GROMACS .gro file of C-alpha atoms in nm:
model
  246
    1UNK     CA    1   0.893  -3.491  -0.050
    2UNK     CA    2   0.564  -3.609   0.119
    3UNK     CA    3   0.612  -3.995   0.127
    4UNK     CA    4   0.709  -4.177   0.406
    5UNK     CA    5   1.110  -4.237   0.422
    6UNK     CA    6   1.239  -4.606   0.469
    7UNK     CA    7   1.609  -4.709   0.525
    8UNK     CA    8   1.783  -4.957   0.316
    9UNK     CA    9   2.158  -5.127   0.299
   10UNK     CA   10   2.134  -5.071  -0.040
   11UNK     CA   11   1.902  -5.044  -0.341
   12UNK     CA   12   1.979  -5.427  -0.542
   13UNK     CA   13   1.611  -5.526  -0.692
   14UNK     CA   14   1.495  -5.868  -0.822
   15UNK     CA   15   1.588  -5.776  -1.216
   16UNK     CA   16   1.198  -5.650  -1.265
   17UNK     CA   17   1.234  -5.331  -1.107
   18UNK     CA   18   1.126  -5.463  -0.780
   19UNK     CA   19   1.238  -5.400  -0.464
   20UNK     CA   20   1.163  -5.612  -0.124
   21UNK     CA   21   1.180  -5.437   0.207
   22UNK     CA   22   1.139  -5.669   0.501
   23UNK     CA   23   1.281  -5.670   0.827
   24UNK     CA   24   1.190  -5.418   1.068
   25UNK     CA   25   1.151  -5.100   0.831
   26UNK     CA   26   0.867  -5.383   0.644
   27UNK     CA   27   0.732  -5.446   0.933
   28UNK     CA   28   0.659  -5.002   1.006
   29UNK     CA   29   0.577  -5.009   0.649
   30UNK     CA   30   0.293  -5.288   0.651
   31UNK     CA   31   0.218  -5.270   1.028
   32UNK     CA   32   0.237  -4.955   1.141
   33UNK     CA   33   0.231  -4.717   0.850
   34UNK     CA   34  -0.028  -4.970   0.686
   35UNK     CA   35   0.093  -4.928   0.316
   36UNK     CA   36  -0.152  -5.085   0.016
   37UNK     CA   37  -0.068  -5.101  -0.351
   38UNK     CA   38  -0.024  -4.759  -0.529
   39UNK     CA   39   0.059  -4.577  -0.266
   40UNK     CA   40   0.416  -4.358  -0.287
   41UNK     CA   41   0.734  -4.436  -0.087
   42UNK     CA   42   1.100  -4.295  -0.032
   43UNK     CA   43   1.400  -4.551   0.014
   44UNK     CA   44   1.729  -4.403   0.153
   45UNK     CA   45   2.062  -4.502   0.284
   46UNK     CA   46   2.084  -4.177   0.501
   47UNK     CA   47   2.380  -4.106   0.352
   48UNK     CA   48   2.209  -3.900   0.079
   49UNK     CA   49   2.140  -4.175  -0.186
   50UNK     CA   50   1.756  -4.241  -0.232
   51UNK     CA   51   1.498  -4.357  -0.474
   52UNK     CA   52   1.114  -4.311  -0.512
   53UNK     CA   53   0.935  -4.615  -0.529
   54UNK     CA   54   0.538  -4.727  -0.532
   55UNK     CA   55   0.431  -5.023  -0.335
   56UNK     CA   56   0.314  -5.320  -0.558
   57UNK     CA   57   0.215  -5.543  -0.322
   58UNK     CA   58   0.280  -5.652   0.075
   59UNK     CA   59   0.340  -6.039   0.205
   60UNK     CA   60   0.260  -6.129   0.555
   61UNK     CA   61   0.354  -5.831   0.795
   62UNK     CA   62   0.674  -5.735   0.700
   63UNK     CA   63   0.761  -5.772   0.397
   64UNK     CA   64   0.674  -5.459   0.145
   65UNK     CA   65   0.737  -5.480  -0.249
   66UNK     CA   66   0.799  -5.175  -0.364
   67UNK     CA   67   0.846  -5.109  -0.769
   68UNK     CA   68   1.161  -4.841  -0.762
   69UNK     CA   69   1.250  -4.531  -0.952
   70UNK     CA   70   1.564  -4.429  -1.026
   71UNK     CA   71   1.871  -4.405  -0.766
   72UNK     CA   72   1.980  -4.060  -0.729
   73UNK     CA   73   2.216  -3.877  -0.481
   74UNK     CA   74   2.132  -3.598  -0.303
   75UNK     CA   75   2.446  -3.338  -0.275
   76UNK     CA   76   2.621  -3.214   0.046
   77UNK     CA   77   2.461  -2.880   0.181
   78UNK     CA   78   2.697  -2.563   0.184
   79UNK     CA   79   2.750  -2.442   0.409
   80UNK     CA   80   2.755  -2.749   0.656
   81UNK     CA   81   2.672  -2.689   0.998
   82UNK     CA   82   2.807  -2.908   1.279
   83UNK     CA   83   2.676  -2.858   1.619
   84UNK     CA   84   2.909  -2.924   1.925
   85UNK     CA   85   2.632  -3.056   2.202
   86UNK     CA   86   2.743  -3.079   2.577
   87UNK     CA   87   2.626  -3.368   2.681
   88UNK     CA   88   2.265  -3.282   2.875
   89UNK     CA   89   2.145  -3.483   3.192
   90UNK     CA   90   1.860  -3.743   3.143
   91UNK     CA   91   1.695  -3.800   2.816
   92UNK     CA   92   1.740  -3.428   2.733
   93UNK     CA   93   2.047  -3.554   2.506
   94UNK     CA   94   1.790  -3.735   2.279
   95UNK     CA   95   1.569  -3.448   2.221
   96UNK     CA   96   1.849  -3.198   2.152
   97UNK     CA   97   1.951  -3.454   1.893
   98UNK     CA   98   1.586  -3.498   1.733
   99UNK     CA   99   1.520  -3.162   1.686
  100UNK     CA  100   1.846  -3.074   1.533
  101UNK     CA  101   1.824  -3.323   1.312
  102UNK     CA  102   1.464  -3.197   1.228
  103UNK     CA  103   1.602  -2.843   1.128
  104UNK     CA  104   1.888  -2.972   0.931
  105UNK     CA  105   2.168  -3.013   1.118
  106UNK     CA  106   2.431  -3.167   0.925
  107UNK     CA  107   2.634  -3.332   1.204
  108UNK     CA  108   2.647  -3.371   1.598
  109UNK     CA  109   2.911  -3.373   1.815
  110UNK     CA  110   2.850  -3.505   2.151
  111UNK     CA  111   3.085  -3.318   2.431
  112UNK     CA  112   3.244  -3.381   2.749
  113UNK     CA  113   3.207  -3.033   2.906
  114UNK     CA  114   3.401  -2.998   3.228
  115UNK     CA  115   3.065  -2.883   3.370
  116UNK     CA  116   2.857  -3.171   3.254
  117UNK     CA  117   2.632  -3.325   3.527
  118UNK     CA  118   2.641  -3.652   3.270
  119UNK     CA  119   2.959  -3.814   3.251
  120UNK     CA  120   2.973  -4.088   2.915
  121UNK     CA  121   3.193  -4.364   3.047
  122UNK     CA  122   3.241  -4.717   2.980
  123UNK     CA  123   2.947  -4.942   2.866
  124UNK     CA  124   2.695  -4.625   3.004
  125UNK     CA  125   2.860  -4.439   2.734
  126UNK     CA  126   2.826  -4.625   2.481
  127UNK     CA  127   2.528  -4.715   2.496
  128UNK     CA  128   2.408  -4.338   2.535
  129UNK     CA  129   2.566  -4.265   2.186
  130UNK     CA  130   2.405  -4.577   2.046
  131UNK     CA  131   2.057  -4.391   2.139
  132UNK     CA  132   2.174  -4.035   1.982
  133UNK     CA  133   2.261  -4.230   1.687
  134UNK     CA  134   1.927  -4.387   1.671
  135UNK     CA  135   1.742  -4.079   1.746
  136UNK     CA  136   1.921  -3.958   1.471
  137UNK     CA  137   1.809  -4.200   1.224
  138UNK     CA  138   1.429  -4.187   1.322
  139UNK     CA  139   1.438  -3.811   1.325
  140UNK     CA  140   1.567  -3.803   0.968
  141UNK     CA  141   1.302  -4.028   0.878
  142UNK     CA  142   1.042  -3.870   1.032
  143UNK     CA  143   1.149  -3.531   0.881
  144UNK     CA  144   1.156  -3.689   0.553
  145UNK     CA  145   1.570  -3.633   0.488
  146UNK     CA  146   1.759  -3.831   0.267
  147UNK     CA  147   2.104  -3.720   0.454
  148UNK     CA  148   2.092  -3.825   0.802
  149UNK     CA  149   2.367  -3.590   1.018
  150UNK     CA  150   2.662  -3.821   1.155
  151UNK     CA  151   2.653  -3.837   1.557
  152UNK     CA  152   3.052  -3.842   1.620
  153UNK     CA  153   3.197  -4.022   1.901
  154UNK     CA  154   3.193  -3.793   2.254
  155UNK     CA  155   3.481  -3.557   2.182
  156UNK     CA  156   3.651  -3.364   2.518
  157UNK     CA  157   3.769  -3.003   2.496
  158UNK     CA  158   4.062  -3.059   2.349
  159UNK     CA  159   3.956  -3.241   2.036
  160UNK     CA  160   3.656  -2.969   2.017
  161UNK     CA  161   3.965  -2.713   1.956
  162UNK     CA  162   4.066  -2.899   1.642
  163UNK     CA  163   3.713  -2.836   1.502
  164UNK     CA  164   3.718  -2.522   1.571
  165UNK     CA  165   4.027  -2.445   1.389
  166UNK     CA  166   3.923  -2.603   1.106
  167UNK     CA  167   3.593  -2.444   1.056
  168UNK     CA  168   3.514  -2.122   0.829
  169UNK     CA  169   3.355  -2.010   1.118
  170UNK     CA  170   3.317  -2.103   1.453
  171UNK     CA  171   3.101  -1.971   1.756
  172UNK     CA  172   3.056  -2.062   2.136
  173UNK     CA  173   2.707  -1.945   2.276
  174UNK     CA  174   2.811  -1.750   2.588
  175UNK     CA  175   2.647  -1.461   2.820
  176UNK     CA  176   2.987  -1.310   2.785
  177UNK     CA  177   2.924  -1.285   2.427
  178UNK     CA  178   2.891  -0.868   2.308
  179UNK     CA  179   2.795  -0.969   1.929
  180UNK     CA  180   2.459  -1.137   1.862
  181UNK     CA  181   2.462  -1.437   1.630
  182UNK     CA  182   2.188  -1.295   1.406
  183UNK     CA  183   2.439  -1.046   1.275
  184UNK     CA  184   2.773  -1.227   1.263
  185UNK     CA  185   2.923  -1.222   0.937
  186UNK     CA  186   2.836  -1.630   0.793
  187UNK     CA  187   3.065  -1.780   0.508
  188UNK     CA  188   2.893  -1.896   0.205
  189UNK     CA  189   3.067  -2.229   0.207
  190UNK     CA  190   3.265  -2.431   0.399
  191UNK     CA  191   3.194  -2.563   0.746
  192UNK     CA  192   3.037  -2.361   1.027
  193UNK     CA  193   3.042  -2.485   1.398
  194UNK     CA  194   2.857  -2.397   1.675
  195UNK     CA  195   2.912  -2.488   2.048
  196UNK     CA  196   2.664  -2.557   2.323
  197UNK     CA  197   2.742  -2.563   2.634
  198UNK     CA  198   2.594  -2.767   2.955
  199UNK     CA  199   2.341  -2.657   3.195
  200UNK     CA  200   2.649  -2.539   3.468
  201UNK     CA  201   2.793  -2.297   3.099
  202UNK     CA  202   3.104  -2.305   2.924
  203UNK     CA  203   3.395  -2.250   3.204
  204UNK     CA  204   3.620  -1.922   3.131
  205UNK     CA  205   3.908  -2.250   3.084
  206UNK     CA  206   3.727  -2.380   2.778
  207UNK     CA  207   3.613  -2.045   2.678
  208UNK     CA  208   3.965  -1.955   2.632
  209UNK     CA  209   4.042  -2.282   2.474
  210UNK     CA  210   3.838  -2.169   2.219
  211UNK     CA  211   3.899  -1.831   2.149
  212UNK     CA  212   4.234  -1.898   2.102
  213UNK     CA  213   4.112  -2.173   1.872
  214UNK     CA  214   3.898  -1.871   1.649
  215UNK     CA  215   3.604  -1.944   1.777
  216UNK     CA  216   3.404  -1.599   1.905
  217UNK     CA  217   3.138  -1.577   2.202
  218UNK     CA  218   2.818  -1.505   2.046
  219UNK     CA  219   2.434  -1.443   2.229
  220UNK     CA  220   2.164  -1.595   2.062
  221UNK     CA  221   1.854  -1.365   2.273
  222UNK     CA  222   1.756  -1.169   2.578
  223UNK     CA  223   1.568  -1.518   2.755
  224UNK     CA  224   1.779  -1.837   2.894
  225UNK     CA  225   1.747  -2.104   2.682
  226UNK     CA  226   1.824  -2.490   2.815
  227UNK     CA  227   2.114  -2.659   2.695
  228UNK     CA  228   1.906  -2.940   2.507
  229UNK     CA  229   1.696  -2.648   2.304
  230UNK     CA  230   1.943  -2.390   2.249
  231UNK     CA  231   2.137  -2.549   1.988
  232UNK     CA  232   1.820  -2.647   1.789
  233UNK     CA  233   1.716  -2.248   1.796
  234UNK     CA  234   2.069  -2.116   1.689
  235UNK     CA  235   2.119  -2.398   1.407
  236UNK     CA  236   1.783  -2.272   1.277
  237UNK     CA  237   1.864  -1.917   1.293
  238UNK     CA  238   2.202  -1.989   1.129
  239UNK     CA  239   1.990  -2.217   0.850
  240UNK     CA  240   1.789  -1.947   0.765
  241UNK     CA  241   2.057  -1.658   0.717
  242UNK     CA  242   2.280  -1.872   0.512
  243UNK     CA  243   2.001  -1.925   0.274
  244UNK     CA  244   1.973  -2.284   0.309
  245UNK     CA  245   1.591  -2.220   0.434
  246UNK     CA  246   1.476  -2.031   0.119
   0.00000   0.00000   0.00000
């Protein structure tokens, strides 16, 4: 998939086939991206329904008509791969979420480690997930997906436990950690989750929070990595071993 990806509400067209996209994704397409007549576009609702479509036409400089193909849905990936993120200091959070999304991280789940510098609280928070979220959605544009991963609300330790216990398999990046990750045993199917911790670690507290939970203290290498990068390296290690790169 090589065209440019556009999001949509939904995919309702005049009766002729014909699709108007206006708004602010008309105005990237006709003002930024600079789209003419012929040339190829994807529509999505991120949510893994999408449609090719060929521009017809463009009015003013926003609004793109777009002549659409079929509607088709794109299935879930198996196994699905959630990544717990502690929540980094600065804008670190932001590129930790773009570049898991680029690699094909399913879904995000932002966390309140006890040794997080960044605190999400009050209006701060919420506006701080309202950028992940966002990041998210231009990521998964930019990497061409028509499945967009879902940015949860900040979870603390306690509801990262129920995730764990859930999950087919579960693993906490940790020095302590004897096994490497690029020889644990991976399911085929069902849901894998992976936790990063913050720049200060995991604490032994949370460690054995999630232990107890089934969760196992893997290393991903010999080097350090940062909290906003390490995540994006394991998720594409753990992409490529269960098959979902090939």
């Amino acid at each position: 998939m090589t065209a440019p990806v556009f999001v949509v509400d939904g995919f309702g067209t005049d009766g002729t086939g014909r699709y108007v996209l206006d708004g602010p994704e008309g105005r990237h397409a006709v003002s930024v991206k600079r789209l003419r007549a012929g040339e190829g576009v994807v529509l999505t609702d991120g949510a893994g329904r999408w449609a090719e479509g060929e521009v017809d036409a463009t009015e003013g400089k926003d609004r793109l008509i777009v002549r659409l193909g079929e509607v088709v849905e794109e299935p879930e990936e198996s196994p699905r791969l959630t990544v717990v993120q502690a929540l980094p200091k600065g804008d670190r959070g932001e590129l930790a979420v773009e570049t898991m999304t680029e690699v094909g991280v399913d879904a995000i789940v932002p966390w309140s480690a006890a040794r997080c510098v960044t605190q999400w609280k009050g209006e701060r928070g919420l506006k701080s997930l309202a950028k992940w979220r966002a990041t998210a959605r231009e990521a998964g544009k930019q990497s061409r997906r028509v499945r967009f991963p879902a940015v949860a609300d900040a979870m603390t330790s306690k509801g990262v436990v129920s995730l764990l216990a859930e999950a087919s398999f579960a693993a906490v990046l940790h020095e302590s950690g004897t096994e490497p990750l690029a020889t644990a045993e991976l399911p085929t199917s069902g849901d894998i989750v992976l936790v990063v911790g913050p720049e200060g670690g995991v604490s032994p507290e949370e460690l054995a929070l999630f232990e107890a939970a089934g969760a196992g203290a893997y290393r991903l290498g010999r080097s350090v990595l940062r909290t906003s990068t390490a995540g994006t390296a394991a998720a594409a290690l753990l992409l490529g071993r269960t098959g979902r790169w090939s």
